[in-house]
mmCIF file with all atom_site columns, C-alpha atoms in Angstrom:
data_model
loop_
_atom_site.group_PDB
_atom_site.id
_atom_site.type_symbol
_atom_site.label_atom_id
_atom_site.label_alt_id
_atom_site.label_comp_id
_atom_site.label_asym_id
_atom_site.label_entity_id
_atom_site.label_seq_id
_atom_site.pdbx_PDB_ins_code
_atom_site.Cartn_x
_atom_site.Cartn_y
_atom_site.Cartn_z
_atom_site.occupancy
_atom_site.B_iso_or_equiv
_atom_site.pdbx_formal_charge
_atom_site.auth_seq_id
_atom_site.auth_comp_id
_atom_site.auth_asym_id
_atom_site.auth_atom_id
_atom_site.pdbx_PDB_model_num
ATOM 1   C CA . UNK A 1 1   ? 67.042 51.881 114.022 1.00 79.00 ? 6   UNK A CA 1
ATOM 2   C CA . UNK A 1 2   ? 68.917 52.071 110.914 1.00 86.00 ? 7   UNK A CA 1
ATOM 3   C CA . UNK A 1 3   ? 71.964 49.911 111.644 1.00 90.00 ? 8   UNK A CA 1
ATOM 4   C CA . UNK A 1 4   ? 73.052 46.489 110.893 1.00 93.00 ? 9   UNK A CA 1
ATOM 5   C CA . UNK A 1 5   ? 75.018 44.423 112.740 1.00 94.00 ? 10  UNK A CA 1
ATOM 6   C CA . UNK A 1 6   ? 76.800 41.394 112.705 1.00 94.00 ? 11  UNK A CA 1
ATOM 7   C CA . UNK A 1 7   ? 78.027 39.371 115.677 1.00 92.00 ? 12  UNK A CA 1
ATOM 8   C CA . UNK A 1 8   ? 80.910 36.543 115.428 1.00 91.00 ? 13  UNK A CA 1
ATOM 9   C CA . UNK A 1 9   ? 81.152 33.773 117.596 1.00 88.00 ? 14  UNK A CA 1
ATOM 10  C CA . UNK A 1 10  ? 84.301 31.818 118.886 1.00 86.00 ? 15  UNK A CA 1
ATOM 11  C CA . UNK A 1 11  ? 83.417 28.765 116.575 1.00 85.00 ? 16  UNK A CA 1
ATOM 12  C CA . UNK A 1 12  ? 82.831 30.599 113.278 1.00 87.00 ? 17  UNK A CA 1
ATOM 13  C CA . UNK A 1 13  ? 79.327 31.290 113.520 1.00 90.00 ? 18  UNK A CA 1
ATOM 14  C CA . UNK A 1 14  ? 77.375 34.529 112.846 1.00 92.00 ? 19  UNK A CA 1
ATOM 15  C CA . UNK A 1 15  ? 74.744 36.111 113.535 1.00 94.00 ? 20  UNK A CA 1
ATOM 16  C CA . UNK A 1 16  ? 73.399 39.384 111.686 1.00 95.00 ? 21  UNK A CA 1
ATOM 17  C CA . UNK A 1 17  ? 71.211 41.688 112.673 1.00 95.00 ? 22  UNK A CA 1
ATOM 18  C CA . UNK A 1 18  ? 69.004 43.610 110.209 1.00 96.00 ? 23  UNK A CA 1
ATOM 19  C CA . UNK A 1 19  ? 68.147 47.445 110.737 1.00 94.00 ? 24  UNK A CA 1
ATOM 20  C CA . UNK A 1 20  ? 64.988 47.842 113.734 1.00 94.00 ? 25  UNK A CA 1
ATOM 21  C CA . UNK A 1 21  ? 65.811 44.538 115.276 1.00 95.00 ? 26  UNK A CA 1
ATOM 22  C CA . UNK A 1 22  ? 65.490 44.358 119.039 1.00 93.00 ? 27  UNK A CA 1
ATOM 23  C CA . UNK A 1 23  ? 66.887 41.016 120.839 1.00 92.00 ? 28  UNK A CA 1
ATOM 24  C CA . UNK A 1 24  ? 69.074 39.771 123.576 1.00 93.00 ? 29  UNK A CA 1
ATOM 25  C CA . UNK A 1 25  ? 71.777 37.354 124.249 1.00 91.00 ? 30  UNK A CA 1
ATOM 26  C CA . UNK A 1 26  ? 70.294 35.109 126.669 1.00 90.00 ? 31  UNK A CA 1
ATOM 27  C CA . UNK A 1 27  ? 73.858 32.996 126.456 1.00 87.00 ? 32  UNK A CA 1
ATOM 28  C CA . UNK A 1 28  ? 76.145 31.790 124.262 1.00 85.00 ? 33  UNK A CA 1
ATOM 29  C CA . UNK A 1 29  ? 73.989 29.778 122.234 1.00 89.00 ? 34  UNK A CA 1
ATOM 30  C CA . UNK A 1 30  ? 70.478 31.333 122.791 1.00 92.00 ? 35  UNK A CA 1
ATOM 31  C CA . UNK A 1 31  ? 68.908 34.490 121.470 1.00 93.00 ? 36  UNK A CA 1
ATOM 32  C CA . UNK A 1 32  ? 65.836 36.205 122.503 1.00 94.00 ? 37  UNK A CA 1
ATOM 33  C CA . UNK A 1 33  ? 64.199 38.475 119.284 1.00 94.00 ? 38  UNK A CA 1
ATOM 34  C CA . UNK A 1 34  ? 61.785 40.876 120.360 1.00 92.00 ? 39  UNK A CA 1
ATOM 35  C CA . UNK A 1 35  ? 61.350 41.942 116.724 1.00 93.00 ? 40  UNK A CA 1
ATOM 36  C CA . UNK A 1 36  ? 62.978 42.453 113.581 1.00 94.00 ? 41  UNK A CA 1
ATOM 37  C CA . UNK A 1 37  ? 64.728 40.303 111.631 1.00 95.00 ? 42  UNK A CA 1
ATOM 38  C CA . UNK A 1 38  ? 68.030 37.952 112.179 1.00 96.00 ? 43  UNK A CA 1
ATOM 39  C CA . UNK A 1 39  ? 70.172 35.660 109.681 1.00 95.00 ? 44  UNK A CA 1
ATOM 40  C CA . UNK A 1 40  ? 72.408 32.748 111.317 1.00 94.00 ? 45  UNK A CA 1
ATOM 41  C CA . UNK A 1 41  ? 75.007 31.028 110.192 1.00 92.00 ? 46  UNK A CA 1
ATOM 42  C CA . UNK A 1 42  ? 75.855 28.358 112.655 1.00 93.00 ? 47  UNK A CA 1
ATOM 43  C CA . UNK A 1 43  ? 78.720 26.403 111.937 1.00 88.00 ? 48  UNK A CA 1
ATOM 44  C CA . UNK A 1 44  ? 79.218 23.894 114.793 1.00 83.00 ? 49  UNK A CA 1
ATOM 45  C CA . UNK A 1 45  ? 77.191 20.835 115.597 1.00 86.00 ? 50  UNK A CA 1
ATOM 46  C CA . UNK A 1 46  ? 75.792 22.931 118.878 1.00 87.00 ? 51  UNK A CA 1
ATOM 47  C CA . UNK A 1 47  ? 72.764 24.245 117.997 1.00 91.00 ? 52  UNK A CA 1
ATOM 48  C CA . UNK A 1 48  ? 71.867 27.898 118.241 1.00 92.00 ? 53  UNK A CA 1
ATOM 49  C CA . UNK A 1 49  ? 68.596 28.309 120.129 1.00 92.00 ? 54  UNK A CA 1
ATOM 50  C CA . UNK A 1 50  ? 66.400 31.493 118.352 1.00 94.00 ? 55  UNK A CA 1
ATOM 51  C CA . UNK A 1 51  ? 63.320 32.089 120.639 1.00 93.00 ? 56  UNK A CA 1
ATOM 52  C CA . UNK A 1 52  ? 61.084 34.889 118.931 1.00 91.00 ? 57  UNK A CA 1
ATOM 53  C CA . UNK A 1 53  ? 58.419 36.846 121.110 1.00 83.00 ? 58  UNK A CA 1
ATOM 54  C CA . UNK A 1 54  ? 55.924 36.918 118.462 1.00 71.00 ? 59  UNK A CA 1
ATOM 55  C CA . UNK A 1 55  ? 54.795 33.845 118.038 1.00 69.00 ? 60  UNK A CA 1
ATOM 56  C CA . UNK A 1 56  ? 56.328 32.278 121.074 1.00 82.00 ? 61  UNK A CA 1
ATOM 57  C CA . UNK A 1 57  ? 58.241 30.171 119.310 1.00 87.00 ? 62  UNK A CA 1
ATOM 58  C CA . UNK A 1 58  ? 61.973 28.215 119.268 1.00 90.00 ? 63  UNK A CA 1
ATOM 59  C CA . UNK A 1 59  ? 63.840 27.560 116.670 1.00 92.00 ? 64  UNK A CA 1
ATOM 60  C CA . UNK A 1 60  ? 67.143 25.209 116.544 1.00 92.00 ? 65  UNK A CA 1
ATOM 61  C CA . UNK A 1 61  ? 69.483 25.069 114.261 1.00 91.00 ? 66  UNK A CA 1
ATOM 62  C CA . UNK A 1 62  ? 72.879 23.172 114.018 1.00 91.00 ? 67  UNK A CA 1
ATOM 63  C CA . UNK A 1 63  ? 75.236 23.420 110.412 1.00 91.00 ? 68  UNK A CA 1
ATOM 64  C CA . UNK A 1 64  ? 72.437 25.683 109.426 1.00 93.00 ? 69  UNK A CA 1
ATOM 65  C CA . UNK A 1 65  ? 72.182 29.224 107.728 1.00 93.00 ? 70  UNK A CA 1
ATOM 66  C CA . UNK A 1 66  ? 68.355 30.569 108.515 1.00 95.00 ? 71  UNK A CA 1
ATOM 67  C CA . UNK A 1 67  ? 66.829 33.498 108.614 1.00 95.00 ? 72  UNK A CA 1
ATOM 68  C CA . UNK A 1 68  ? 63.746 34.907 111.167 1.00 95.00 ? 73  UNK A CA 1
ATOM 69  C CA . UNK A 1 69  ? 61.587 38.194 110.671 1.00 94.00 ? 74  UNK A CA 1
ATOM 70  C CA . UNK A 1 70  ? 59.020 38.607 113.173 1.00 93.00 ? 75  UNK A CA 1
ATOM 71  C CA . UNK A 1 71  ? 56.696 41.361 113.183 1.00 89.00 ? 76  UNK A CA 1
ATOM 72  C CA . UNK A 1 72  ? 54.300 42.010 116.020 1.00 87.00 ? 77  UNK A CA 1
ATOM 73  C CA . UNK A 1 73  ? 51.541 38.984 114.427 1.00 86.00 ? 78  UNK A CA 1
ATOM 74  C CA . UNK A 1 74  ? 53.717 36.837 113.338 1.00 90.00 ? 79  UNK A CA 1
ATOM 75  C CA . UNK A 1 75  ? 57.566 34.453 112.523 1.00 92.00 ? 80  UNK A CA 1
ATOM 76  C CA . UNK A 1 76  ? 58.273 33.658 109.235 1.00 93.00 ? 81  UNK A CA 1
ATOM 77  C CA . UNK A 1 77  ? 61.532 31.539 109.033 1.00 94.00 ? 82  UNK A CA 1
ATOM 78  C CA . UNK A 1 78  ? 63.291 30.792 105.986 1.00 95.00 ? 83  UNK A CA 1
ATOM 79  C CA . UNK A 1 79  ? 66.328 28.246 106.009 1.00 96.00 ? 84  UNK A CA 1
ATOM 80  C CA . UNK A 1 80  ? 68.833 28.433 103.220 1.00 93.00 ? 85  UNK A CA 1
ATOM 81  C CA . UNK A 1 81  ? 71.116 25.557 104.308 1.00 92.00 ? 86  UNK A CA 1
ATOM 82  C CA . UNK A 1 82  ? 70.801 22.637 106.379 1.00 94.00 ? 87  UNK A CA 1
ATOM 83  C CA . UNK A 1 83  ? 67.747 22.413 108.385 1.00 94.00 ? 88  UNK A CA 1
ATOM 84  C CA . UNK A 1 84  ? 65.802 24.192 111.305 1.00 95.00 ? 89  UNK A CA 1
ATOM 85  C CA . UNK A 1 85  ? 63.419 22.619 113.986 1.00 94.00 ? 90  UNK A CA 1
ATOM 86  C CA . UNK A 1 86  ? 60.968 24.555 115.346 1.00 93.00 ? 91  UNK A CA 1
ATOM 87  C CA . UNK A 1 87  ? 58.480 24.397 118.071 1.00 92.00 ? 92  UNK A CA 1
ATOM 88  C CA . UNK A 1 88  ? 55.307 26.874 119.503 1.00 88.00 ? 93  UNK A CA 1
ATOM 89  C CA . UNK A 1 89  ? 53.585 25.299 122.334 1.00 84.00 ? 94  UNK A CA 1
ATOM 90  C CA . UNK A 1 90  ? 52.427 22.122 121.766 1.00 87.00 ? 95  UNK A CA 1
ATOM 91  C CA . UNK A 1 91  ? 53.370 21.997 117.710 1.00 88.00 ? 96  UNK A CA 1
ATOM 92  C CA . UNK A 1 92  ? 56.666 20.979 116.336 1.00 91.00 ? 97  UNK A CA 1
ATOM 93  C CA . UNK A 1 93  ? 57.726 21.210 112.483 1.00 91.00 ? 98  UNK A CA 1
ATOM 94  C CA . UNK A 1 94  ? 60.996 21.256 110.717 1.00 93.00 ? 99  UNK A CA 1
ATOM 95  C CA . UNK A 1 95  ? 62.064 22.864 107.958 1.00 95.00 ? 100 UNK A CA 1
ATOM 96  C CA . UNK A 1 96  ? 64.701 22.606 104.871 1.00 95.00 ? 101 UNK A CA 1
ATOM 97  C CA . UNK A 1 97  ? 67.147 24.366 102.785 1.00 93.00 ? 102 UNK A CA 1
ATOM 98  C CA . UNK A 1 98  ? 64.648 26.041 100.208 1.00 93.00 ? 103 UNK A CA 1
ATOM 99  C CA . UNK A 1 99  ? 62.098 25.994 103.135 1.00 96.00 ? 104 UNK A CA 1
ATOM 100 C CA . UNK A 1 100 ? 59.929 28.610 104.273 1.00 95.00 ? 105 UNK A CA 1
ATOM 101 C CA . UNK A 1 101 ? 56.775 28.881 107.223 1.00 95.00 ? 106 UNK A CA 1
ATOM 102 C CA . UNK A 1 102 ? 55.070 31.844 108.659 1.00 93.00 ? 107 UNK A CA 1
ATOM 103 C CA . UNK A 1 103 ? 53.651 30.935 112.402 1.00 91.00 ? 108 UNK A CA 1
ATOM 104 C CA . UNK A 1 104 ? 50.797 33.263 113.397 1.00 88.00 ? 109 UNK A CA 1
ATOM 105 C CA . UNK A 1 105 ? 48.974 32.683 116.421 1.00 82.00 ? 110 UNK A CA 1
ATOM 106 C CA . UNK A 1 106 ? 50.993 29.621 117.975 1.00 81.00 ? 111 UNK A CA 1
ATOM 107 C CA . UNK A 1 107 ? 49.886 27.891 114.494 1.00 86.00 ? 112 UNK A CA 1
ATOM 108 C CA . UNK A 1 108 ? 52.078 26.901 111.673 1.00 91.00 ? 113 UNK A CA 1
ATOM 109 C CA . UNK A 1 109 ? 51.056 28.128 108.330 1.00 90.00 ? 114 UNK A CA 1
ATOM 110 C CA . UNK A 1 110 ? 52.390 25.669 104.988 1.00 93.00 ? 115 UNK A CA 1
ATOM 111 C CA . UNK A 1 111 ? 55.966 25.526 104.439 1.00 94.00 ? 116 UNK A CA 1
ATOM 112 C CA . UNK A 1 112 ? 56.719 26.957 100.933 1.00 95.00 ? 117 UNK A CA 1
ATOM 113 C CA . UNK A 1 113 ? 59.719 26.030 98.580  1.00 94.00 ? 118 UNK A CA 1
ATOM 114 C CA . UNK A 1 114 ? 61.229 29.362 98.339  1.00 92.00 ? 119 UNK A CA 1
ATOM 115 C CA . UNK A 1 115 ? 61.609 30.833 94.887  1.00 85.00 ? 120 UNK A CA 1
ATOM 116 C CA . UNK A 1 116 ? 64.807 32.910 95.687  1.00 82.00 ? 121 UNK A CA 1
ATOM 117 C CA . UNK A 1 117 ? 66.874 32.563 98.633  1.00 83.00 ? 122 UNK A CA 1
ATOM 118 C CA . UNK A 1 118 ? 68.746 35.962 97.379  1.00 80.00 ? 123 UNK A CA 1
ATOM 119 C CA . UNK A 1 119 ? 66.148 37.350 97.244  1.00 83.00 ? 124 UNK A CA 1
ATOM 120 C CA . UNK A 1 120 ? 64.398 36.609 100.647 1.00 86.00 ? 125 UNK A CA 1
ATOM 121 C CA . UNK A 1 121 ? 67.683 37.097 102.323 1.00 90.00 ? 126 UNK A CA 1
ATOM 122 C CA . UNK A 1 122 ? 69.276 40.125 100.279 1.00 87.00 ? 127 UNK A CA 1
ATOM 123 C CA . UNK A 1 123 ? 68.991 42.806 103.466 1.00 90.00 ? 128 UNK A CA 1
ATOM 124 C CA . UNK A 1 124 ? 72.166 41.171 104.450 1.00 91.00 ? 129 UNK A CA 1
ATOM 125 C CA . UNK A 1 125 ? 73.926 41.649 101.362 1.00 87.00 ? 130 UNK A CA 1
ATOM 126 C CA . UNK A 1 126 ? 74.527 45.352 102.708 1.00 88.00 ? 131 UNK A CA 1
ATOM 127 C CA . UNK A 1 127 ? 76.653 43.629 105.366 1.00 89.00 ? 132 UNK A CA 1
ATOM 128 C CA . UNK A 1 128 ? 78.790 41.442 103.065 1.00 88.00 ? 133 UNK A CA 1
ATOM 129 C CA . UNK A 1 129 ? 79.486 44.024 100.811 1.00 86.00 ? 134 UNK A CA 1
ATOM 130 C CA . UNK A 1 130 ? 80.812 45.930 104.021 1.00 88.00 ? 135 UNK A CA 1
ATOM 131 C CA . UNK A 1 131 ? 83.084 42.837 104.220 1.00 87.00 ? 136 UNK A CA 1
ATOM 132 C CA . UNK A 1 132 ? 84.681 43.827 101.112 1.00 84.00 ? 137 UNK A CA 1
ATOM 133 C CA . UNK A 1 133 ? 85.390 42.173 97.627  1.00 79.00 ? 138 UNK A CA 1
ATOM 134 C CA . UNK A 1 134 ? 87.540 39.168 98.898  1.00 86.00 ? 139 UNK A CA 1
ATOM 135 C CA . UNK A 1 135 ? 84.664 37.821 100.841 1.00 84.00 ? 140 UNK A CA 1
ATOM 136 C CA . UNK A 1 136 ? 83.887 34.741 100.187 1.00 86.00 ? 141 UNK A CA 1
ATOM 137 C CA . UNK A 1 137 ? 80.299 34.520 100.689 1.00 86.00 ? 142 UNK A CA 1
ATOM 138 C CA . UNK A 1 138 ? 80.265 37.655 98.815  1.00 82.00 ? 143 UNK A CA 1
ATOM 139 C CA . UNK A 1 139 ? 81.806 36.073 95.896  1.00 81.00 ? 144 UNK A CA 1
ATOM 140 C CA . UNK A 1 140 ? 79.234 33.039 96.568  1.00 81.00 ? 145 UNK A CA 1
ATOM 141 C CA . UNK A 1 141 ? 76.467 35.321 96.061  1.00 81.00 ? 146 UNK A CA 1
ATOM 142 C CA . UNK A 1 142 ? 77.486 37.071 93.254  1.00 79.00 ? 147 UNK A CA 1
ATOM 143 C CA . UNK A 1 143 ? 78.126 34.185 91.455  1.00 77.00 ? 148 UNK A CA 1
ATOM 144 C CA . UNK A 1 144 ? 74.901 32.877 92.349  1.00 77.00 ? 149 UNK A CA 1
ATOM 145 C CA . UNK A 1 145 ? 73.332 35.584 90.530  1.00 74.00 ? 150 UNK A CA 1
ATOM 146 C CA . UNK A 1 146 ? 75.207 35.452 87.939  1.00 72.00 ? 151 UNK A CA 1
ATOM 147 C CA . UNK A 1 147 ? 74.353 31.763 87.775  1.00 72.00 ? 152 UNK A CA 1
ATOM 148 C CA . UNK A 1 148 ? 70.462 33.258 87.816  1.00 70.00 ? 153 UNK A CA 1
ATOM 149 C CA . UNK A 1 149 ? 70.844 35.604 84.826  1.00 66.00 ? 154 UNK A CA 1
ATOM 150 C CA . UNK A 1 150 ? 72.510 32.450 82.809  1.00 64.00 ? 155 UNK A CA 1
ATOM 151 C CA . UNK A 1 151 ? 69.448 30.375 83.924  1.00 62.00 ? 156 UNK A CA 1
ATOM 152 C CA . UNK A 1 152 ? 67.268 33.607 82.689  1.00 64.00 ? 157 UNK A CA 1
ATOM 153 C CA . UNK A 1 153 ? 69.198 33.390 79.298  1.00 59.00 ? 158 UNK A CA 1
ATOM 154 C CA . UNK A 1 154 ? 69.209 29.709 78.827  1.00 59.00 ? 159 UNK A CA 1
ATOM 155 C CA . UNK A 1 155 ? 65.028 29.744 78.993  1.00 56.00 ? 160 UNK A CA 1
ATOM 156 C CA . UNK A 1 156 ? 64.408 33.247 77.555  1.00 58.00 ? 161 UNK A CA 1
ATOM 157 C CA . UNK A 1 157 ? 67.216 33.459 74.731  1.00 58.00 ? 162 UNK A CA 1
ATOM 158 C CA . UNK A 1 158 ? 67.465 31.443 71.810  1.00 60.00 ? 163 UNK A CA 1
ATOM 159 C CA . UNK A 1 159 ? 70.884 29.901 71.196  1.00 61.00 ? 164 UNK A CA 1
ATOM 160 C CA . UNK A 1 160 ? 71.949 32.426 67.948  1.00 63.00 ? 165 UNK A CA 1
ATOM 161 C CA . UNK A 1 161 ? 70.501 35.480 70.027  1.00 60.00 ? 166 UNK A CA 1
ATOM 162 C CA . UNK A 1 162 ? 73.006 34.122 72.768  1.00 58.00 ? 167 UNK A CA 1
ATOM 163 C CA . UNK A 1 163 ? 76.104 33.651 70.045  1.00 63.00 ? 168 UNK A CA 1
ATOM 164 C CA . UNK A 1 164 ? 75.179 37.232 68.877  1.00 60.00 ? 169 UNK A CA 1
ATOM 165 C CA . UNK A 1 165 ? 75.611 38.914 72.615  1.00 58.00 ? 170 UNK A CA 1
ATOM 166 C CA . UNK A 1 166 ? 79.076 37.258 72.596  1.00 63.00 ? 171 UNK A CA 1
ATOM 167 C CA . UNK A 1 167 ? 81.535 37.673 75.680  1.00 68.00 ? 172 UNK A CA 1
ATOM 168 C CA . UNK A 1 168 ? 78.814 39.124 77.173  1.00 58.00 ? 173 UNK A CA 1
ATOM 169 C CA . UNK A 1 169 ? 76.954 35.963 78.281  1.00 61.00 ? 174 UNK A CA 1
ATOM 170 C CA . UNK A 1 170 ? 80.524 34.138 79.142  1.00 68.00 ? 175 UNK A CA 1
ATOM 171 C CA . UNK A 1 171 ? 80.317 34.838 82.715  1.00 70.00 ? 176 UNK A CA 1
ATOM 172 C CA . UNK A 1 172 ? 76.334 34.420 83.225  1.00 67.00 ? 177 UNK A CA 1
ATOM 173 C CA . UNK A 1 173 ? 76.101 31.293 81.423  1.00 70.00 ? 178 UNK A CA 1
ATOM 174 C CA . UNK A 1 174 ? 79.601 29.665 83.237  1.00 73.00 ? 179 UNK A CA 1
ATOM 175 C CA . UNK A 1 175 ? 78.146 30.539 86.558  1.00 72.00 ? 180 UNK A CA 1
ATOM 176 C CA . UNK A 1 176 ? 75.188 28.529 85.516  1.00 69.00 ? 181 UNK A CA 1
ATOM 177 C CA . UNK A 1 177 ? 76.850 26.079 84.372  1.00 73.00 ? 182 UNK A CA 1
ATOM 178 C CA . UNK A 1 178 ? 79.046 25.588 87.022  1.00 76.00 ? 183 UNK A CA 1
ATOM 179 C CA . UNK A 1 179 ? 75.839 25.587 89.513  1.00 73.00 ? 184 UNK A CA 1
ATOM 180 C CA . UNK A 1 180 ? 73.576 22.985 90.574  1.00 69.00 ? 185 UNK A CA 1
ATOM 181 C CA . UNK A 1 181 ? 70.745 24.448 88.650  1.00 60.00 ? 186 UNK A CA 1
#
């Protein structure tokens, strides 16, 4: 119950597992979840194929990095890259990087722009850190939030209270910078 896992596939795709997460490999391309949470990266043009028992529902994804929690009511999927397509019975929606919907009851809720990505994915940070330092979604993420914290200081710090911290606020404010915030 407390372990997480990460599988790799044969054409660079991953999928991670976070800690109480229950599903099965139905094939190479298709994954059950019974519960729990999962975060796929899915890096060829054939999709991966998430079904989720709560919530009955199927999710597709092709050059796509989402993640799915379901809980015993309800799916909430949230895509950080590419895009998602998603189906429960009879309804059909799609989703976007920055894109987030909870489906409870076979019914799709609003999709939401999501506020933080790091934040609504940071379980698997555990994982990359595992990885070790020369990872390079590791190093994405960490400059990422440095990138944040310059953002942060660029709307919350005045630009002589910014001079004054000095080489402290080089990093944080060239991460911004260098984003596409």
């Amino acid at each position: 119950p407390k372990v997480l896992c990460e599988l790799a596939m044969n054409d660079g795709s991953q999928l991670r597992m976070n800690s109480d997460t229950e599903l099965k490999l139905a094939s190479s391309r298709q994954v059950e979840v019974a519960g729990g949470q999962v975060f796929s990266t899915v890096r060829s043009d054939q999709p991966l194929i998430v079904k989720t028992a709560p919530g009955n529902a199927t999710l597709a994804g092709a050059g796509t990095a989402f993640d799915v929690s379901c809980s015993p009511k309800q799916t909430t999927c949230t895509v950080v890259e590419g895009s998602v397509k998603m189906e429960a019975g009879n309804n059909r929606n799609s989703l976007r990087g920055g894109e987030s919907i909870t489906l409870s009851d076979g019914n799709f809720g609003q999709k939401k722009e999501v506020e933080s990505l790091m934040q609504a994915t940071r379980w698997v940070d555990e994982i990359l850190v595992l990885k070790g330092r020369d990872n390079p979604e590791l190093a994405r993420r960490i400059d990422d939030i440095f990138a944040q914290l310059g953002h942060e200081k660029m709307w919350y710090v005045k630009a002589q209270e910014v001079r004054r911290l000095g080489d402290h606020c080089v990093i944080p404010l060239c991460r911004y910078i260098e984003s596409d915030r």
